[in-house]
Tab-separated table of C-alpha atoms and ligand atoms in Angstrom:
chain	number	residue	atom	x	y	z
R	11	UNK	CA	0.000	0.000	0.000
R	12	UNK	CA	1.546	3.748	-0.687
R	13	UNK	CA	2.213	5.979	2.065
R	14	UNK	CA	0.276	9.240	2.789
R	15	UNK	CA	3.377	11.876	3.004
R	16	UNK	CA	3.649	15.302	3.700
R	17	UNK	CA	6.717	17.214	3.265
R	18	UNK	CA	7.607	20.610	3.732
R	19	UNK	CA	10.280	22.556	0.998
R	20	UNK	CA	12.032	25.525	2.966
R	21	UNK	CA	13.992	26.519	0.215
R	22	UNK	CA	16.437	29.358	0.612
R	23	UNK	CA	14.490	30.353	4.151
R	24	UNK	CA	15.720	30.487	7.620
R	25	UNK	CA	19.601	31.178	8.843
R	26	UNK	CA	20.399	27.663	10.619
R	27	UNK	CA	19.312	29.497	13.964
R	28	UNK	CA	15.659	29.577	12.341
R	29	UNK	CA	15.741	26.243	11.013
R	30	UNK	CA	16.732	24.586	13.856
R	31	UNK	CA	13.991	26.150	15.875
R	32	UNK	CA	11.207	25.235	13.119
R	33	UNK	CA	12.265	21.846	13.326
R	34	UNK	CA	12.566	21.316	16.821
R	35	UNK	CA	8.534	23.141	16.922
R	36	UNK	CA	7.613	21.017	14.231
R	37	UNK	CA	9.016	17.498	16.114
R	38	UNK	CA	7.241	18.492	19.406
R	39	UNK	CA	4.101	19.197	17.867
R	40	UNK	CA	4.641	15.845	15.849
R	41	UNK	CA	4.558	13.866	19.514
R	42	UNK	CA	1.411	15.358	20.428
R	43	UNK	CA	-0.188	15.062	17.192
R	44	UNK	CA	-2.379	12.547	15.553
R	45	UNK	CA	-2.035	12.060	12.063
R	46	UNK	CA	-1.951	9.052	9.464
R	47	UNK	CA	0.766	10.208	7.315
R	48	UNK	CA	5.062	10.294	7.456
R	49	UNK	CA	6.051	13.824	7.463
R	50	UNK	CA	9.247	14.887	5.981
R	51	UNK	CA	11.217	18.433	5.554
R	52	UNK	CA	13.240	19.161	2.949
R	53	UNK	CA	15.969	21.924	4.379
R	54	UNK	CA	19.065	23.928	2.952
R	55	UNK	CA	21.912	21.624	2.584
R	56	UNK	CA	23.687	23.674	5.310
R	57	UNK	CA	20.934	22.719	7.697
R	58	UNK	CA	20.611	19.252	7.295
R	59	UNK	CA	23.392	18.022	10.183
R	60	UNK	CA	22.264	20.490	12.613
R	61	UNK	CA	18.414	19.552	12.053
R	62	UNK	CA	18.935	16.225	12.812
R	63	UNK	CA	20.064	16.407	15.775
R	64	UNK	CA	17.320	17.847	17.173
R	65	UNK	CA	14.239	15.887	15.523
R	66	UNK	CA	13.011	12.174	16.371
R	67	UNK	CA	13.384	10.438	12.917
R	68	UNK	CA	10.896	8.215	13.998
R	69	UNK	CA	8.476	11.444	13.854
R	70	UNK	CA	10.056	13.368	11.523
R	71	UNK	CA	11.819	12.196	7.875
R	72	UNK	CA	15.051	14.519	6.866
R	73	UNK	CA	15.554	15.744	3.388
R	74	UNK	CA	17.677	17.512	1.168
R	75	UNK	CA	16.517	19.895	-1.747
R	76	UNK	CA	18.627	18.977	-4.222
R	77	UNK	CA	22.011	17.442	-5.012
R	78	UNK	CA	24.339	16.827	-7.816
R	79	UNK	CA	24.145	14.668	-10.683
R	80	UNK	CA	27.607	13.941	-10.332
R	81	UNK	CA	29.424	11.000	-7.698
R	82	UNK	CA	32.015	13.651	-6.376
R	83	UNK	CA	35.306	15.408	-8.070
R	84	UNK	CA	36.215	18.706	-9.251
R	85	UNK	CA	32.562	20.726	-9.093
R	86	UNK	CA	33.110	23.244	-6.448
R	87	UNK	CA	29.868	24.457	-4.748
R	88	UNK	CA	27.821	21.430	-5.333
R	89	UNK	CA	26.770	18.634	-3.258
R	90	UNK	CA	26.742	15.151	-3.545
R	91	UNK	CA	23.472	12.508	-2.777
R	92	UNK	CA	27.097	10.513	-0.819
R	93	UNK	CA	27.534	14.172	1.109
R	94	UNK	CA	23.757	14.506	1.942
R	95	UNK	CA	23.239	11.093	3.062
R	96	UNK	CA	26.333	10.808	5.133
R	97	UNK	CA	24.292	13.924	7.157
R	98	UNK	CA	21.345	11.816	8.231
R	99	UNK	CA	19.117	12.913	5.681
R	100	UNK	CA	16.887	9.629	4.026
R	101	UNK	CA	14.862	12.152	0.965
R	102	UNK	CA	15.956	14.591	-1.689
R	103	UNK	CA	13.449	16.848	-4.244
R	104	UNK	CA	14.903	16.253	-7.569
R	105	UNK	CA	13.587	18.440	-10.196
R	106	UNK	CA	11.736	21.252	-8.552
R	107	UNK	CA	10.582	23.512	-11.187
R	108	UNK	CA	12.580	26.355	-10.026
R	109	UNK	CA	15.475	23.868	-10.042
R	110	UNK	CA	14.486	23.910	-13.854
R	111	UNK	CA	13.746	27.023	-14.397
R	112	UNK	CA	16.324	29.069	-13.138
R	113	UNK	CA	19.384	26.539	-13.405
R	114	UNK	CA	17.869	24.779	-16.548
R	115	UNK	CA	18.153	21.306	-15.040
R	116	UNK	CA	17.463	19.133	-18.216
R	117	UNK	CA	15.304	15.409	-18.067
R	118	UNK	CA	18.909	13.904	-18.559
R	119	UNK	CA	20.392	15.855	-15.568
R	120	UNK	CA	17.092	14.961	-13.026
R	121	UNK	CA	17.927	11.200	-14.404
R	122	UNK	CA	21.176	11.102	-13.469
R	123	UNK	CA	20.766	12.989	-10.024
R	124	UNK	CA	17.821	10.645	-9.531
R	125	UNK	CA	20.360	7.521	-9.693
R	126	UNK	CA	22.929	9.122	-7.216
R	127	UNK	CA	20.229	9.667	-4.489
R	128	UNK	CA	18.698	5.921	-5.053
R	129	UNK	CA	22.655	4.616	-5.273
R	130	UNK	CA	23.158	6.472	-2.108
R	131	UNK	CA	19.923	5.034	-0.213
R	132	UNK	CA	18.131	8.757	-0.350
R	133	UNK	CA	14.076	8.379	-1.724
R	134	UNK	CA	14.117	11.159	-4.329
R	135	UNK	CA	10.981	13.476	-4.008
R	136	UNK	CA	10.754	13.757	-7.930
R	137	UNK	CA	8.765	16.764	-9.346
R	138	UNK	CA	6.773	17.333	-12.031
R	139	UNK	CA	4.331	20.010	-13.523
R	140	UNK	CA	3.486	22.122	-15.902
R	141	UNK	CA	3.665	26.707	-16.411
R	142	UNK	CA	0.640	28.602	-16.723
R	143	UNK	CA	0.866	28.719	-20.936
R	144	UNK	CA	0.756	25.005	-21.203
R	145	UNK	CA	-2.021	24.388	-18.457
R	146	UNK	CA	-3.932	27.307	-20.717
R	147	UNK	CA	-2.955	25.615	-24.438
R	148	UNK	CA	-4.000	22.535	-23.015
R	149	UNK	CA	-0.586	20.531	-23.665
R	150	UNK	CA	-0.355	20.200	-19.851
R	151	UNK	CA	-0.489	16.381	-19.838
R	152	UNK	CA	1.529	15.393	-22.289
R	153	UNK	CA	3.983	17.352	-20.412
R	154	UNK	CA	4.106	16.305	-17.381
R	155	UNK	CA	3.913	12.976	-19.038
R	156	UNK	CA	7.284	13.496	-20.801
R	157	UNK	CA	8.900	14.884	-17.530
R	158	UNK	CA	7.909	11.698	-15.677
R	159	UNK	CA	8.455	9.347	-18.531
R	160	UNK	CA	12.258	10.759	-18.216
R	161	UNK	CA	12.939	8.213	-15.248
R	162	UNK	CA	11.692	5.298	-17.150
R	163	UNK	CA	15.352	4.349	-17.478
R	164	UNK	CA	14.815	3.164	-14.261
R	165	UNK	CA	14.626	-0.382	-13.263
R	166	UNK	CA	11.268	-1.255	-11.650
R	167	UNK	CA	13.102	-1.766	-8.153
R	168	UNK	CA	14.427	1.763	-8.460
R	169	UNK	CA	11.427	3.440	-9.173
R	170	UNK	CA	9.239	1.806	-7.143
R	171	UNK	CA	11.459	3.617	-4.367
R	172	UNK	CA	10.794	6.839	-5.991
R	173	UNK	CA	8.007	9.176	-4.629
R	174	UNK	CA	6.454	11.577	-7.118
R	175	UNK	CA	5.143	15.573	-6.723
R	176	UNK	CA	3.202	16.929	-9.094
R	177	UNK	CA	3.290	20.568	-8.582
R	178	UNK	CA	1.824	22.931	-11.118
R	179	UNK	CA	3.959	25.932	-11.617
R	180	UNK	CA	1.092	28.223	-11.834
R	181	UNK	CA	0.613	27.253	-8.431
R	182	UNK	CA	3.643	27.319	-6.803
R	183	UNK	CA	3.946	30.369	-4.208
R	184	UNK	CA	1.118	32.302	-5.958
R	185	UNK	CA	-1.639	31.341	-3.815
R	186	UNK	CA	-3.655	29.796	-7.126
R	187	UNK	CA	-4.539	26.129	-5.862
R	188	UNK	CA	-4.809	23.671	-8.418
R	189	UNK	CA	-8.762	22.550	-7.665
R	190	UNK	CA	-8.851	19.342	-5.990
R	191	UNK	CA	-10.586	17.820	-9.449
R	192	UNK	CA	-7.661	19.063	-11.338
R	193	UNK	CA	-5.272	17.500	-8.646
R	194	UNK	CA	-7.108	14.544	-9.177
R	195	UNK	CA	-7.129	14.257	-13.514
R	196	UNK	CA	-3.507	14.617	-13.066
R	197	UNK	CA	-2.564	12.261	-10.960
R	198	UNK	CA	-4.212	9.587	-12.558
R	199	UNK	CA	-2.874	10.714	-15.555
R	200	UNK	CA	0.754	10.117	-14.050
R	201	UNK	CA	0.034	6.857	-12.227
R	202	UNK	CA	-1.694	5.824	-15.862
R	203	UNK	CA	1.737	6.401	-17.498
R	204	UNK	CA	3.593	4.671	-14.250
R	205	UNK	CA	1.177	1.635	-14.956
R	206	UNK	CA	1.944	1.761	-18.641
R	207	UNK	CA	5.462	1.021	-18.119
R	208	UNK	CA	5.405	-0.661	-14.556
R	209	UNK	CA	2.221	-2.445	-14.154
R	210	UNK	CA	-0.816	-2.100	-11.245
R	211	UNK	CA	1.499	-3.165	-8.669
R	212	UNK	CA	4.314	-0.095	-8.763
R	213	UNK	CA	1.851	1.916	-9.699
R	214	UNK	CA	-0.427	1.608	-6.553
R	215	UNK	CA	2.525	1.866	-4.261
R	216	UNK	CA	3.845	5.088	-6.079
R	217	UNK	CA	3.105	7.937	-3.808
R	218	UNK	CA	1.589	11.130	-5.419
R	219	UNK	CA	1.730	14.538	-3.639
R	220	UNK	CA	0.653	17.775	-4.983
R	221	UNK	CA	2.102	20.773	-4.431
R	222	UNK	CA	1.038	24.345	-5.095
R	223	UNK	CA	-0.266	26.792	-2.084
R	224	UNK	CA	-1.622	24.094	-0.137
R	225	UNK	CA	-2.674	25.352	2.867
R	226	UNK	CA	-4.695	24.139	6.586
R	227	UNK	CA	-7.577	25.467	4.695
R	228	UNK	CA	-7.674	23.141	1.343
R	229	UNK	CA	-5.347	20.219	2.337
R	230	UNK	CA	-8.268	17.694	3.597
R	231	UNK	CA	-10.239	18.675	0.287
R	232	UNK	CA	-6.812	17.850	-1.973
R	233	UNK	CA	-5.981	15.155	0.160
R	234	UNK	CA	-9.741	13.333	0.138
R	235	UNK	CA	-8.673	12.710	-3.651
R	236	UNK	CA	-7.927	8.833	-4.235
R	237	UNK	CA	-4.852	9.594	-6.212
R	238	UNK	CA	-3.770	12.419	-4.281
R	239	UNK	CA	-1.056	10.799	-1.370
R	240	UNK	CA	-0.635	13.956	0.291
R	241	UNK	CA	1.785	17.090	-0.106
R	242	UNK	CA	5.010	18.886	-0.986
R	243	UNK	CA	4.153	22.192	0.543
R	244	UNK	CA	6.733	25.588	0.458
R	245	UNK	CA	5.047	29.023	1.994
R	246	UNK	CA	3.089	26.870	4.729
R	247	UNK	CA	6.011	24.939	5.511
R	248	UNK	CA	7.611	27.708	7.250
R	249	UNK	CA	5.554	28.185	9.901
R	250	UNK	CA	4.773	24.954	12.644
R	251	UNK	CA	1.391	25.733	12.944
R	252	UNK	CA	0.592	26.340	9.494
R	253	UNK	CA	2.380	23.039	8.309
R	254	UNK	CA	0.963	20.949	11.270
R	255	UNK	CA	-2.374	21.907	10.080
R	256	UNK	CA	-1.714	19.742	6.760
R	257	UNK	CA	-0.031	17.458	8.966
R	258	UNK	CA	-3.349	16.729	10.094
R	259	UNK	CA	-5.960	16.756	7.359
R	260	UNK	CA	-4.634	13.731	7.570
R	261	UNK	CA	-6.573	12.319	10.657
Y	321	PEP	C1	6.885	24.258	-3.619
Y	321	PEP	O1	7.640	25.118	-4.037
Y	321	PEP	O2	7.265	23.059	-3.575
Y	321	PEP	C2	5.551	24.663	-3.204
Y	321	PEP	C3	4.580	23.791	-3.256
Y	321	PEP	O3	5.404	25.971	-2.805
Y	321	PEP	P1	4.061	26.677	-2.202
Y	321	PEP	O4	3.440	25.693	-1.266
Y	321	PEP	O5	4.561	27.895	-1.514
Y	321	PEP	O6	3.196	26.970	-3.374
């Protein structure tokens, strides 16, 4: 059976003083909390050592945002799925759209740093989803199909480890949700291509999350979806309260 998940992006928020604190509010709430889902964050890379010493892992999953397609060498600023593992972390987002937007990560790059975090035991949070012009010209499956379909290298064991976000970018920090019927259409339509290639079984494991201003207020609605596994969540993840209130649309 797939997991419910919700995990929280930071992105380039909080000095380490900040991050340690959200973390450490997040974990406590987590022990007093009841919710039927595994609940992740995804912090900056200079966060991850510090955050985990202060969070239960039982409670609370560690994640990187990103890491190099690359095993190690002569690439000085970057960071390797060996270097975030060896932190703690067990999850890395791979492909967030401002990953390919404003560093113009290609489907061969997100491929490659896919098989360094699986070789180095991290479950890649793999995104997906489409800009505003192709939702509007209607080409918006077919390309989130092709963005997905670019890990189909993978052997099934390898992708069935893989956990998928589909985050339209027309969503993404602008407060426009994707409805929870659009949600919906597209997630089937990714776990219909996952199917295609890897058969019922890896394709009911594969968890789907959806990302895109989800908030307290519209999580249980997205999350009632039956393709809809939960959610990769960035403005709301910086706040404990905020993010514990997706935490636990999942009751
Ligand atoms: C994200 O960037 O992964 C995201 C979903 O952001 P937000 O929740 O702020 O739209």
């Amino acid at each position: 059976m797939r997991k419910n998940i919700v995990a929280g992006n930071w992105k380039m928020n909080t000095t380490l003083e900040e991050g340690v604190e959200l973390a450490s509010n997040i974990n406590e709430a987590l022990k007093a909390s009841k919710h039927n889902c595994d609940v992740v964050v995804c912090v900056p890379a200079t966060h991850l050592v510090s955050v985990n010493g202060v969070i239960d892992r039982e409670l609370l999953g560690l994640g990187a945002e990103n890491c190099s397609e690359h095993d190690k060498g002569a690439y000085t600023g970057e960071i390797s799925a060996a270097m975030v593992a060896s932190t703690g972390a067990g999850y890395c987002i791979i492909g967030h759209s401002e990953r390919r937007q404003y560093f113009g990560e290609t489907n061969e790059q997100l491929l490659a740093k896919t098989r360094q975090a699986l070789a180095n035991g991290l479950t890649p949070i793999f995104c997906v989803g489409e800009v505003l012009e192709q939702r509007e010209d209607g080409s918006f499956n077919q390309v989130v199909r092709s963005q997905i379909e670019a890990l189909f290298a993978l052997d099934p064991a390898d992708f069935a480890k893989v956990i998928v976000a589909y985050e339209p970018v027309w969503a993404i920090g602008t407060g426009k949700t994707a409805t929870a019927e659009q949600a919906q259409d597209m997630h089937a339509n990714i776990r219909a291509a996952i199917e295609e290639k890897y058969g019922k079984e890896i394709a009911g494991d594969t968890s789907i999350l959806y990302g895109g201003s989800c908030k307290p207020t519209n999580a249980r609605e997205l999350f009632s979806k039956p393709d809809v596994d939960g959610g990769l969540i960035g403005g709301a993840a910086l706040k404990a309260d905020s993010f514990m209130g997706i935490v636990e649309a999942f009751d």
